[in-house]
Short mmCIF file of C-alpha atoms in Angstrom, two decimals:
data_model
loop_
_atom_site.label_atom_id
_atom_site.label_comp_id
_atom_site.label_asym_id
_atom_site.label_seq_id
_atom_site.Cartn_x
_atom_site.Cartn_y
_atom_site.Cartn_z
CA UNK A 1 50.49 -4.37 -14.41
CA UNK A 2 49.71 -3.37 -10.82
CA UNK A 3 47.64 -0.41 -12.04
CA UNK A 4 45.63 -2.69 -14.33
CA UNK A 5 45.08 -5.14 -11.48
CA UNK A 6 43.95 -2.35 -9.15
CA UNK A 7 41.62 -0.97 -11.83
CA UNK A 8 40.20 -4.45 -12.42
CA UNK A 9 39.70 -5.02 -8.67
CA UNK A 10 38.10 -1.63 -8.34
CA UNK A 11 35.68 -2.35 -11.18
CA UNK A 12 34.82 -5.75 -9.70
CA UNK A 13 34.16 -4.24 -6.26
CA UNK A 14 31.97 -1.52 -7.77
CA UNK A 15 30.00 -4.18 -9.65
CA UNK A 16 29.57 -6.24 -6.48
CA UNK A 17 28.47 -3.15 -4.58
CA UNK A 18 25.92 -2.35 -7.28
CA UNK A 19 24.59 -5.92 -7.18
CA UNK A 20 24.31 -5.77 -3.38
CA UNK A 21 22.44 -2.47 -3.64
CA UNK A 22 20.04 -3.98 -6.15
CA UNK A 23 19.47 -7.05 -3.95
CA UNK A 24 18.81 -4.81 -0.95
CA UNK A 25 16.36 -2.69 -2.94
CA UNK A 26 14.64 -5.85 -4.18
CA UNK A 27 14.32 -7.11 -0.60
CA UNK A 28 12.87 -3.75 0.49
CA UNK A 29 10.34 -3.90 -2.34
CA UNK A 30 9.34 -7.43 -1.41
CA UNK A 31 8.80 -6.32 2.20
CA UNK A 32 6.75 -3.33 1.04
CA UNK A 33 4.70 -5.51 -1.25
CA UNK A 34 4.05 -7.96 1.56
CA UNK A 35 3.04 -5.15 3.94
CA UNK A 36 0.62 -3.60 1.46
CA UNK A 37 -0.80 -7.01 0.60
CA UNK A 38 -1.59 -7.49 4.29
CA UNK A 39 -3.38 -4.13 4.32
CA UNK A 40 -5.36 -5.10 1.24
CA UNK A 41 -6.32 -8.45 2.75
CA UNK A 42 -7.37 -6.72 5.97
CA UNK A 43 -9.60 -4.38 4.00
CA UNK A 44 -11.20 -7.24 2.09
CA UNK A 45 -11.82 -9.21 5.29
CA UNK A 46 -12.69 -6.44 7.74
CA UNK A 47 -12.59 -2.98 6.21
CA UNK A 48 -15.01 -3.53 3.34
CA UNK A 49 -17.76 -5.03 5.53
CA UNK A 50 -17.20 -2.20 8.03
CA UNK A 51 -17.38 0.39 5.24
CA UNK A 52 -20.64 -1.09 3.97
CA UNK A 53 -22.14 -1.32 7.45
CA UNK A 54 -21.26 2.27 8.35
CA UNK A 55 -22.83 3.54 5.12
CA UNK A 56 -25.95 1.40 5.54
CA UNK A 57 -26.54 2.12 9.21
CA UNK A 58 -25.83 5.86 9.01
CA UNK A 59 -28.19 6.27 6.06
CA UNK A 60 -30.88 4.27 7.80
CA UNK A 61 -30.41 6.20 11.05
CA UNK A 62 -30.53 9.53 9.27
CA UNK A 63 -33.65 8.61 7.32
CA UNK A 64 -35.41 7.51 10.49
CA UNK A 65 -34.35 10.67 12.33
CA UNK A 66 -32.12 8.96 14.89
CA UNK A 67 -29.11 11.08 13.95
CA UNK A 68 -28.77 14.61 12.65
CA UNK A 69 -27.15 15.64 9.38
CA UNK A 70 -23.79 16.38 11.03
CA UNK A 71 -23.54 12.84 12.45
CA UNK A 72 -24.64 11.42 9.12
CA UNK A 73 -21.92 13.29 7.24
CA UNK A 74 -19.36 12.40 9.90
CA UNK A 75 -20.22 8.71 9.56
CA UNK A 76 -19.97 8.89 5.78
CA UNK A 77 -16.64 10.64 6.11
CA UNK A 78 -15.33 7.89 8.40
CA UNK A 79 -16.52 5.21 6.00
CA UNK A 80 -14.93 6.86 3.01
CA UNK A 81 -11.68 7.35 4.90
CA UNK A 82 -11.55 3.57 5.27
CA UNK A 83 -12.05 3.25 1.52
CA UNK A 84 -9.47 5.96 0.75
CA UNK A 85 -6.92 4.13 2.92
CA UNK A 86 -7.62 0.99 0.91
CA UNK A 87 -7.10 2.84 -2.37
CA UNK A 88 -3.85 4.37 -1.08
CA UNK A 89 -2.57 0.93 -0.08
CA UNK A 90 -3.64 -0.49 -3.43
CA UNK A 91 -1.72 2.24 -5.23
CA UNK A 92 1.39 1.66 -3.14
CA UNK A 93 1.13 -2.10 -3.68
CA UNK A 94 0.91 -1.60 -7.45
CA UNK A 95 3.86 0.80 -7.45
CA UNK A 96 6.02 -1.61 -5.46
CA UNK A 97 4.92 -4.45 -7.73
CA UNK A 98 5.80 -2.50 -10.88
CA UNK A 99 9.15 -1.43 -9.45
CA UNK A 100 9.91 -4.98 -8.43
CA UNK A 101 9.13 -6.20 -11.94
CA UNK A 102 11.48 -3.54 -13.30
CA UNK A 103 14.27 -4.80 -11.03
CA UNK A 104 13.77 -8.44 -11.97
CA UNK A 105 13.96 -7.86 -15.72
#
């Protein structure tokens, strides 16, 4: 009887531990999702207009001869790094969202 009780308690504690682990993972995913959503919002509010302006002004400056080809390429590289960061954050947001949906089902 004592062995059965100990086995039952052990199983219950393992189940509780597993549930706590799942809740902690869910909380981590929610925090990640929130963080990446902030990055995405920042890009939409600030990064995208900056990206567009860098592309526009560097092309215009290069065409008018104000900057050389190296500066033009450097500006384009900076602009596209902003866009690549956005895409990386979008990917991470989608992964955390998909994982969170997996945990909630």
